[in-house]
Amino acid sequence: ELMARIASNPGKIIISYSDKSLRETKVYIADSSLFRIFSFHWLAGDQRNFFSVSHDVAISESLAKKLGGTEWRQLISSNATIDLRSQGITGSFKIKGVFKNLPENSHFKPDLIVPRSYLMALVGDAAGDQSWDFNFFHTYIKLKNGTRVDDLRSKFNAWVEDHRHEALQLANSKWDFHFLPIEDIHLKSDIQFELEGSGDFRTVFSLGIIGILILIIAWI
């Protein structure tokens, strides 16, 4: 039904506004469809027209309060501009939306989101929809009710093999795509460069066993 890509900006980013200068790490580049797949609660700004310009940004409530204090809503009404400097994102951007801080049990908790169109303007087709080599993005898909993930994976990999057969042969490689349920990401993802630090299911299971043993010993 929907697809959205998101990538984390490498390292820290310096955000300048008025006389304030902040260093932030939870900065991401994403498709606008991200806000329809995930449960973002908008506090200010027009979500329908968001990301129509490559230099629009959305920020979290906590970052808005750091920049604007108690009058943070004026960041939207005054069409405020912030300057960003980092290894990946640089330039002046307009704050077009403020969203409520994501809860602690979210597997990523952004403070600032820049549209993917900014990256397209920066590197062109290298990050386009037809590029198979720009693999910095995590891709999320929302499936229709009743979809069997195993069937989708089989069809998906067959399609890739059919459309990329010559390129894969030349590179002497094989691609195999997997799908991971979103509720499994925090404890069961072993993928490199996850958006934020993940937990480990084996550690939680081991600690649970130890806890049960302690309770049995205490009972005895």
PDB file of C-alpha atoms in Angstrom:
ATOM      1  CA  GLU A   1       0.000   0.000   0.000  1.00  0.00           C
ATOM      2  CA  LEU A   2       2.794   2.424   0.954  1.00  0.00           C
ATOM      3  CA  MET A   3       6.574   2.639   0.838  1.00  0.00           C
ATOM      4  CA  ALA A   4       8.977   5.005   2.577  1.00  0.00           C
ATOM      5  CA  ARG A   5      12.759   5.283   2.689  1.00  0.00           C
ATOM      6  CA  ILE A   6      14.767   6.807   5.511  1.00  0.00           C
ATOM      7  CA  ALA A   7      18.493   7.280   6.131  1.00  0.00           C
ATOM      8  CA  SER A   8      20.345   8.712   9.100  1.00  0.00           C
ATOM      9  CA  ASN A   9      22.653  11.665   8.521  1.00  0.00           C
ATOM     10  CA  PRO A  10      26.257  10.673   9.347  1.00  0.00           C
ATOM     11  CA  GLY A  11      27.693  12.136  12.539  1.00  0.00           C
ATOM     12  CA  LYS A  12      26.486  15.231  14.343  1.00  0.00           C
ATOM     13  CA  ILE A  13      24.797  18.210  12.733  1.00  0.00           C
ATOM     14  CA  ILE A  14      25.117  21.836  13.852  1.00  0.00           C
ATOM     15  CA  ILE A  15      21.805  23.708  13.886  1.00  0.00           C
ATOM     16  CA  SER A  16      21.981  27.525  14.009  1.00  0.00           C
ATOM     17  CA  TYR A  17      18.982  29.754  14.676  1.00  0.00           C
ATOM     18  CA  SER A  18      19.083  33.353  15.898  1.00  0.00           C
ATOM     19  CA  ASP A  19      21.742  33.362  18.645  1.00  0.00           C
ATOM     20  CA  LYS A  20      21.450  29.608  19.299  1.00  0.00           C
ATOM     21  CA  SER A  21      23.778  26.863  18.079  1.00  0.00           C
ATOM     22  CA  LEU A  22      22.951  23.221  18.794  1.00  0.00           C
ATOM     23  CA  ARG A  23      24.598  19.889  18.054  1.00  0.00           C
ATOM     24  CA  GLU A  24      22.132  17.104  17.255  1.00  0.00           C
ATOM     25  CA  THR A  25      22.534  13.481  16.162  1.00  0.00           C
ATOM     26  CA  LYS A  26      19.030  12.200  15.443  1.00  0.00           C
ATOM     27  CA  VAL A  27      18.725  13.757  11.994  1.00  0.00           C
ATOM     28  CA  TYR A  28      17.233  11.811   9.098  1.00  0.00           C
ATOM     29  CA  ILE A  29      16.513  12.074   5.367  1.00  0.00           C
ATOM     30  CA  ALA A  30      13.177  10.550   4.332  1.00  0.00           C
ATOM     31  CA  ASP A  31      10.275  10.320   1.900  1.00  0.00           C
ATOM     32  CA  SER A  32       7.163  12.278   2.831  1.00  0.00           C
ATOM     33  CA  SER A  33       5.239   8.969   2.949  1.00  0.00           C
ATOM     34  CA  LEU A  34       7.112   8.242   6.194  1.00  0.00           C
ATOM     35  CA  PHE A  35       4.518  10.377   7.985  1.00  0.00           C
ATOM     36  CA  ARG A  36       1.683   8.215   6.638  1.00  0.00           C
ATOM     37  CA  ILE A  37       3.275   4.878   7.539  1.00  0.00           C
ATOM     38  CA  PHE A  38       4.304   5.821  11.066  1.00  0.00           C
ATOM     39  CA  SER A  39       2.161   7.412  13.781  1.00  0.00           C
ATOM     40  CA  PHE A  40       3.465  10.969  13.765  1.00  0.00           C
ATOM     41  CA  HIS A  41       1.267  13.397  15.700  1.00  0.00           C
ATOM     42  CA  TRP A  42       1.559  16.891  14.211  1.00  0.00           C
ATOM     43  CA  LEU A  43       1.510  19.825  16.599  1.00  0.00           C
ATOM     44  CA  ALA A  44       2.049  22.601  14.037  1.00  0.00           C
ATOM     45  CA  GLY A  45       2.311  22.935  10.277  1.00  0.00           C
ATOM     46  CA  ASP A  46       0.396  21.511   7.319  1.00  0.00           C
ATOM     47  CA  GLN A  47       1.248  17.850   6.851  1.00  0.00           C
ATOM     48  CA  ARG A  48      -0.587  17.629   3.511  1.00  0.00           C
ATOM     49  CA  ASN A  49       1.829  20.008   1.764  1.00  0.00           C
ATOM     50  CA  PHE A  50       4.891  18.968   3.683  1.00  0.00           C
ATOM     51  CA  PHE A  51       8.142  18.206   1.799  1.00  0.00           C
ATOM     52  CA  SER A  52       6.890  19.947  -1.343  1.00  0.00           C
ATOM     53  CA  VAL A  53      10.188  21.877  -1.329  1.00  0.00           C
ATOM     54  CA  SER A  54      13.605  20.258  -0.901  1.00  0.00           C
ATOM     55  CA  HIS A  55      14.621  22.745   1.809  1.00  0.00           C
ATOM     56  CA  ASP A  56      11.596  22.170   4.055  1.00  0.00           C
ATOM     57  CA  VAL A  57      12.206  20.385   7.359  1.00  0.00           C
ATOM     58  CA  ALA A  58      10.110  18.932  10.164  1.00  0.00           C
ATOM     59  CA  ILE A  59      11.381  18.976  13.740  1.00  0.00           C
ATOM     60  CA  SER A  60      10.398  17.337  17.017  1.00  0.00           C
ATOM     61  CA  GLU A  61       8.665  19.164  19.836  1.00  0.00           C
ATOM     62  CA  SER A  62      11.790  18.920  21.992  1.00  0.00           C
ATOM     63  CA  LEU A  63      13.991  20.499  19.296  1.00  0.00           C
ATOM     64  CA  ALA A  64      11.371  23.211  18.686  1.00  0.00           C
ATOM     65  CA  LYS A  65      11.485  24.130  22.380  1.00  0.00           C
ATOM     66  CA  LYS A  66      15.289  24.251  22.308  1.00  0.00           C
ATOM     67  CA  LEU A  67      15.141  26.695  19.399  1.00  0.00           C
ATOM     68  CA  GLY A  68      12.085  28.777  20.265  1.00  0.00           C
ATOM     69  CA  GLY A  69      11.548  28.275  24.004  1.00  0.00           C
ATOM     70  CA  THR A  70       7.977  28.737  25.202  1.00  0.00           C
ATOM     71  CA  GLU A  71       7.123  30.584  21.973  1.00  0.00           C
ATOM     72  CA  TRP A  72       8.189  27.663  19.779  1.00  0.00           C
ATOM     73  CA  ARG A  73       4.946  27.737  17.754  1.00  0.00           C
ATOM     74  CA  GLN A  74       6.114  31.017  16.235  1.00  0.00           C
ATOM     75  CA  LEU A  75       8.770  29.027  14.383  1.00  0.00           C
ATOM     76  CA  ILE A  76       5.956  27.933  12.045  1.00  0.00           C
ATOM     77  CA  SER A  77       3.902  31.134  11.953  1.00  0.00           C
ATOM     78  CA  SER A  78       6.999  33.259  11.267  1.00  0.00           C
ATOM     79  CA  ASN A  79       8.290  30.856   8.589  1.00  0.00           C
ATOM     80  CA  ALA A  80      11.556  30.499  10.525  1.00  0.00           C
ATOM     81  CA  THR A  81      14.779  29.528   8.759  1.00  0.00           C
ATOM     82  CA  ILE A  82      17.536  27.448  10.351  1.00  0.00           C
ATOM     83  CA  ASP A  83      21.068  26.816   9.083  1.00  0.00           C
ATOM     84  CA  LEU A  84      22.368  23.248   9.061  1.00  0.00           C
ATOM     85  CA  ARG A  85      26.004  22.186   8.803  1.00  0.00           C
ATOM     86  CA  SER A  86      27.199  18.591   8.705  1.00  0.00           C
ATOM     87  CA  GLN A  87      28.993  16.017   6.617  1.00  0.00           C
ATOM     88  CA  GLY A  88      25.819  15.249   4.677  1.00  0.00           C
ATOM     89  CA  ILE A  89      23.322  18.114   5.053  1.00  0.00           C
ATOM     90  CA  THR A  90      24.309  21.762   4.646  1.00  0.00           C
ATOM     91  CA  GLY A  91      22.353  24.940   3.920  1.00  0.00           C
ATOM     92  CA  SER A  92      19.364  27.015   4.984  1.00  0.00           C
ATOM     93  CA  PHE A  93      16.048  25.271   5.632  1.00  0.00           C
ATOM     94  CA  LYS A  94      12.545  26.437   6.559  1.00  0.00           C
ATOM     95  CA  ILE A  95      10.739  24.798   9.481  1.00  0.00           C
ATOM     96  CA  LYS A  96       7.422  23.629   8.034  1.00  0.00           C
ATOM     97  CA  GLY A  97       6.254  21.211  10.698  1.00  0.00           C
ATOM     98  CA  VAL A  98       6.599  20.270  14.355  1.00  0.00           C
ATOM     99  CA  PHE A  99       5.669  16.761  15.505  1.00  0.00           C
ATOM    100  CA  LYS A 100       5.202  15.327  18.976  1.00  0.00           C
ATOM    101  CA  ASN A 101       8.231  13.479  20.352  1.00  0.00           C
ATOM    102  CA  LEU A 102       8.041   9.807  19.452  1.00  0.00           C
ATOM    103  CA  PRO A 103       7.653   7.479  22.457  1.00  0.00           C
ATOM    104  CA  GLU A 104      10.687   5.778  23.995  1.00  0.00           C
ATOM    105  CA  ASN A 105       9.681   2.360  22.659  1.00  0.00           C
ATOM    106  CA  SER A 106       9.957   3.572  19.043  1.00  0.00           C
ATOM    107  CA  HIS A 107      12.965   2.017  17.315  1.00  0.00           C
ATOM    108  CA  PHE A 108      13.947   5.432  15.961  1.00  0.00           C
ATOM    109  CA  LYS A 109      13.198   8.831  17.475  1.00  0.00           C
ATOM    110  CA  PRO A 110      13.995  11.672  15.036  1.00  0.00           C
ATOM    111  CA  ASP A 111      14.525  15.271  16.048  1.00  0.00           C
ATOM    112  CA  LEU A 112      14.864  16.642  12.512  1.00  0.00           C
ATOM    113  CA  ILE A 113      13.751  15.218   9.157  1.00  0.00           C
ATOM    114  CA  VAL A 114      14.930  16.508   5.781  1.00  0.00           C
ATOM    115  CA  PRO A 115      13.129  15.512   2.530  1.00  0.00           C
ATOM    116  CA  ARG A 116      14.739  12.984   0.212  1.00  0.00           C
ATOM    117  CA  SER A 117      14.347  15.521  -2.596  1.00  0.00           C
ATOM    118  CA  TYR A 118      17.208  17.470  -0.972  1.00  0.00           C
ATOM    119  CA  LEU A 119      19.497  14.490  -1.509  1.00  0.00           C
ATOM    120  CA  MET A 120      18.250  14.110  -5.080  1.00  0.00           C
ATOM    121  CA  ALA A 121      19.135  17.733  -5.778  1.00  0.00           C
ATOM    122  CA  LEU A 122      22.567  17.109  -4.259  1.00  0.00           C
ATOM    123  CA  VAL A 123      23.631  13.862  -5.975  1.00  0.00           C
ATOM    124  CA  GLY A 124      21.071  13.479  -8.779  1.00  0.00           C
ATOM    125  CA  ASP A 125      20.183  10.067 -10.203  1.00  0.00           C
ATOM    126  CA  ALA A 126      22.758   8.337  -7.986  1.00  0.00           C
ATOM    127  CA  ALA A 127      20.053   8.399  -5.275  1.00  0.00           C
ATOM    128  CA  GLY A 128      17.131   8.071  -7.676  1.00  0.00           C
ATOM    129  CA  ASP A 129      14.422   5.423  -7.872  1.00  0.00           C
ATOM    130  CA  GLN A 130      16.320   3.564 -10.613  1.00  0.00           C
ATOM    131  CA  SER A 131      19.588   3.340  -8.685  1.00  0.00           C
ATOM    132  CA  TRP A 132      20.431  -0.080  -7.232  1.00  0.00           C
ATOM    133  CA  ASP A 133      23.733   0.917  -5.649  1.00  0.00           C
ATOM    134  CA  PHE A 134      22.704   3.740  -3.307  1.00  0.00           C
ATOM    135  CA  ASN A 135      22.090   1.524  -0.284  1.00  0.00           C
ATOM    136  CA  PHE A 136      22.110   4.051   2.575  1.00  0.00           C
ATOM    137  CA  PHE A 137      18.337   3.913   2.998  1.00  0.00           C
ATOM    138  CA  HIS A 138      16.192   1.657   5.138  1.00  0.00           C
ATOM    139  CA  THR A 139      12.990   0.872   3.267  1.00  0.00           C
ATOM    140  CA  TYR A 140       9.680   0.361   5.041  1.00  0.00           C
ATOM    141  CA  ILE A 141       6.627  -1.074   3.310  1.00  0.00           C
ATOM    142  CA  LYS A 142       3.030  -1.255   4.489  1.00  0.00           C
ATOM    143  CA  LEU A 143       1.337  -4.412   3.229  1.00  0.00           C
ATOM    144  CA  LYS A 144      -2.310  -5.000   2.453  1.00  0.00           C
ATOM    145  CA  ASN A 145      -4.197  -7.101   4.975  1.00  0.00           C
ATOM    146  CA  GLY A 146      -3.887 -10.811   4.251  1.00  0.00           C
ATOM    147  CA  THR A 147      -0.536 -10.546   2.436  1.00  0.00           C
ATOM    148  CA  ARG A 148       1.754 -13.528   3.082  1.00  0.00           C
ATOM    149  CA  VAL A 149       5.256 -12.179   3.612  1.00  0.00           C
ATOM    150  CA  ASP A 150       6.888 -15.427   2.411  1.00  0.00           C
ATOM    151  CA  ASP A 151       4.999 -15.156  -0.886  1.00  0.00           C
ATOM    152  CA  LEU A 152       6.021 -11.517  -1.258  1.00  0.00           C
ATOM    153  CA  ARG A 153       9.678 -12.307  -0.576  1.00  0.00           C
ATOM    154  CA  SER A 154       9.645 -15.114  -3.168  1.00  0.00           C
ATOM    155  CA  LYS A 155       8.068 -12.888  -5.840  1.00  0.00           C
ATOM    156  CA  PHE A 156      10.300  -9.953  -4.936  1.00  0.00           C
ATOM    157  CA  ASN A 157      13.536 -11.917  -5.260  1.00  0.00           C
ATOM    158  CA  ALA A 158      12.346 -13.525  -8.492  1.00  0.00           C
ATOM    159  CA  TRP A 159      11.623 -10.063  -9.907  1.00  0.00           C
ATOM    160  CA  VAL A 160      15.086  -8.811  -8.872  1.00  0.00           C
ATOM    161  CA  GLU A 161      16.762 -11.847 -10.419  1.00  0.00           C
ATOM    162  CA  ASP A 162      14.850 -11.294 -13.671  1.00  0.00           C
ATOM    163  CA  HIS A 163      15.503  -7.538 -13.948  1.00  0.00           C
ATOM    164  CA  ARG A 164      19.099  -7.540 -12.652  1.00  0.00           C
ATOM    165  CA  HIS A 165      20.286 -10.833 -14.126  1.00  0.00           C
ATOM    166  CA  GLU A 166      23.002  -9.452 -16.413  1.00  0.00           C
ATOM    167  CA  ALA A 167      24.354  -6.973 -13.849  1.00  0.00           C
ATOM    168  CA  LEU A 168      24.495  -9.677 -11.168  1.00  0.00           C
ATOM    169  CA  GLN A 169      26.257 -12.071 -13.528  1.00  0.00           C
ATOM    170  CA  LEU A 170      28.876  -9.453 -14.400  1.00  0.00           C
ATOM    171  CA  ALA A 171      29.476  -8.788 -10.707  1.00  0.00           C
ATOM    172  CA  ASN A 172      29.442 -12.530  -9.935  1.00  0.00           C
ATOM    173  CA  SER A 173      27.016 -11.885  -7.090  1.00  0.00           C
ATOM    174  CA  LYS A 174      23.571 -12.842  -5.855  1.00  0.00           C
ATOM    175  CA  TRP A 175      21.115 -10.617  -3.994  1.00  0.00           C
ATOM    176  CA  ASP A 176      18.613 -12.014  -1.525  1.00  0.00           C
ATOM    177  CA  PHE A 177      16.136  -9.605   0.062  1.00  0.00           C
ATOM    178  CA  HIS A 178      14.544 -10.282   3.445  1.00  0.00           C
ATOM    179  CA  PHE A 179      11.563  -8.678   5.168  1.00  0.00           C
ATOM    180  CA  LEU A 180      11.599  -8.025   8.910  1.00  0.00           C
ATOM    181  CA  PRO A 181       8.417  -7.227  10.879  1.00  0.00           C
ATOM    182  CA  ILE A 182       8.679  -3.816  12.494  1.00  0.00           C
ATOM    183  CA  GLU A 183       8.027  -5.194  15.987  1.00  0.00           C
ATOM    184  CA  ASP A 184      11.128  -7.425  15.625  1.00  0.00           C
ATOM    185  CA  ILE A 185      13.576  -4.660  14.707  1.00  0.00           C
ATOM    186  CA  HIS A 186      14.608  -3.629  18.218  1.00  0.00           C
ATOM    187  CA  LEU A 187      15.480  -7.082  19.576  1.00  0.00           C
ATOM    188  CA  LYS A 188      15.984  -9.297  16.517  1.00  0.00           C
ATOM    189  CA  SER A 189      17.633  -7.133  13.854  1.00  0.00           C
ATOM    190  CA  ASP A 190      21.251  -8.041  13.137  1.00  0.00           C
ATOM    191  CA  ILE A 191      21.564  -5.587  10.245  1.00  0.00           C
ATOM    192  CA  GLN A 192      24.514  -3.193  10.178  1.00  0.00           C
ATOM    193  CA  PHE A 193      23.856   0.538  10.493  1.00  0.00           C
ATOM    194  CA  GLU A 194      20.430   0.251  12.110  1.00  0.00           C
ATOM    195  CA  LEU A 195      18.817   3.676  12.557  1.00  0.00           C
ATOM    196  CA  GLU A 196      19.420   3.619  16.314  1.00  0.00           C
ATOM    197  CA  GLY A 197      20.995   1.208  18.752  1.00  0.00           C
ATOM    198  CA  SER A 198      19.098  -2.057  19.096  1.00  0.00           C
ATOM    199  CA  GLY A 199      18.708  -4.549  21.907  1.00  0.00           C
ATOM    200  CA  ASP A 200      19.469  -8.278  21.821  1.00  0.00           C
ATOM    201  CA  PHE A 201      16.745 -10.887  22.247  1.00  0.00           C
ATOM    202  CA  ARG A 202      19.276 -13.473  23.477  1.00  0.00           C
ATOM    203  CA  THR A 203      20.397 -11.160  26.277  1.00  0.00           C
ATOM    204  CA  VAL A 204      16.806 -10.508  27.351  1.00  0.00           C
ATOM    205  CA  PHE A 205      16.051 -14.265  27.247  1.00  0.00           C
ATOM    206  CA  SER A 206      19.181 -15.105  29.271  1.00  0.00           C
ATOM    207  CA  LEU A 207      18.375 -12.486  31.918  1.00  0.00           C
ATOM    208  CA  GLY A 208      14.824 -13.838  32.089  1.00  0.00           C
ATOM    209  CA  ILE A 209      16.127 -17.368  32.763  1.00  0.00           C
ATOM    210  CA  ILE A 210      18.455 -16.017  35.481  1.00  0.00           C
ATOM    211  CA  GLY A 211      15.517 -14.146  37.045  1.00  0.00           C
ATOM    212  CA  ILE A 212      13.410 -17.340  37.114  1.00  0.00           C
ATOM    213  CA  LEU A 213      16.295 -19.289  38.715  1.00  0.00           C
ATOM    214  CA  ILE A 214      16.658 -16.593  41.411  1.00  0.00           C
ATOM    215  CA  LEU A 215      12.918 -16.797  42.141  1.00  0.00           C
ATOM    216  CA  ILE A 216      13.101 -20.624  42.415  1.00  0.00           C
ATOM    217  CA  ILE A 217      16.096 -20.422  44.775  1.00  0.00           C
ATOM    218  CA  ALA A 218      14.318 -17.790  46.893  1.00  0.00           C
ATOM    219  CA  TRP A 219      11.183 -19.974  47.023  1.00  0.00           C
ATOM    220  CA  ILE A 220      13.187 -23.038  48.120  1.00  0.00           C
TER     221      ILE A 220
END
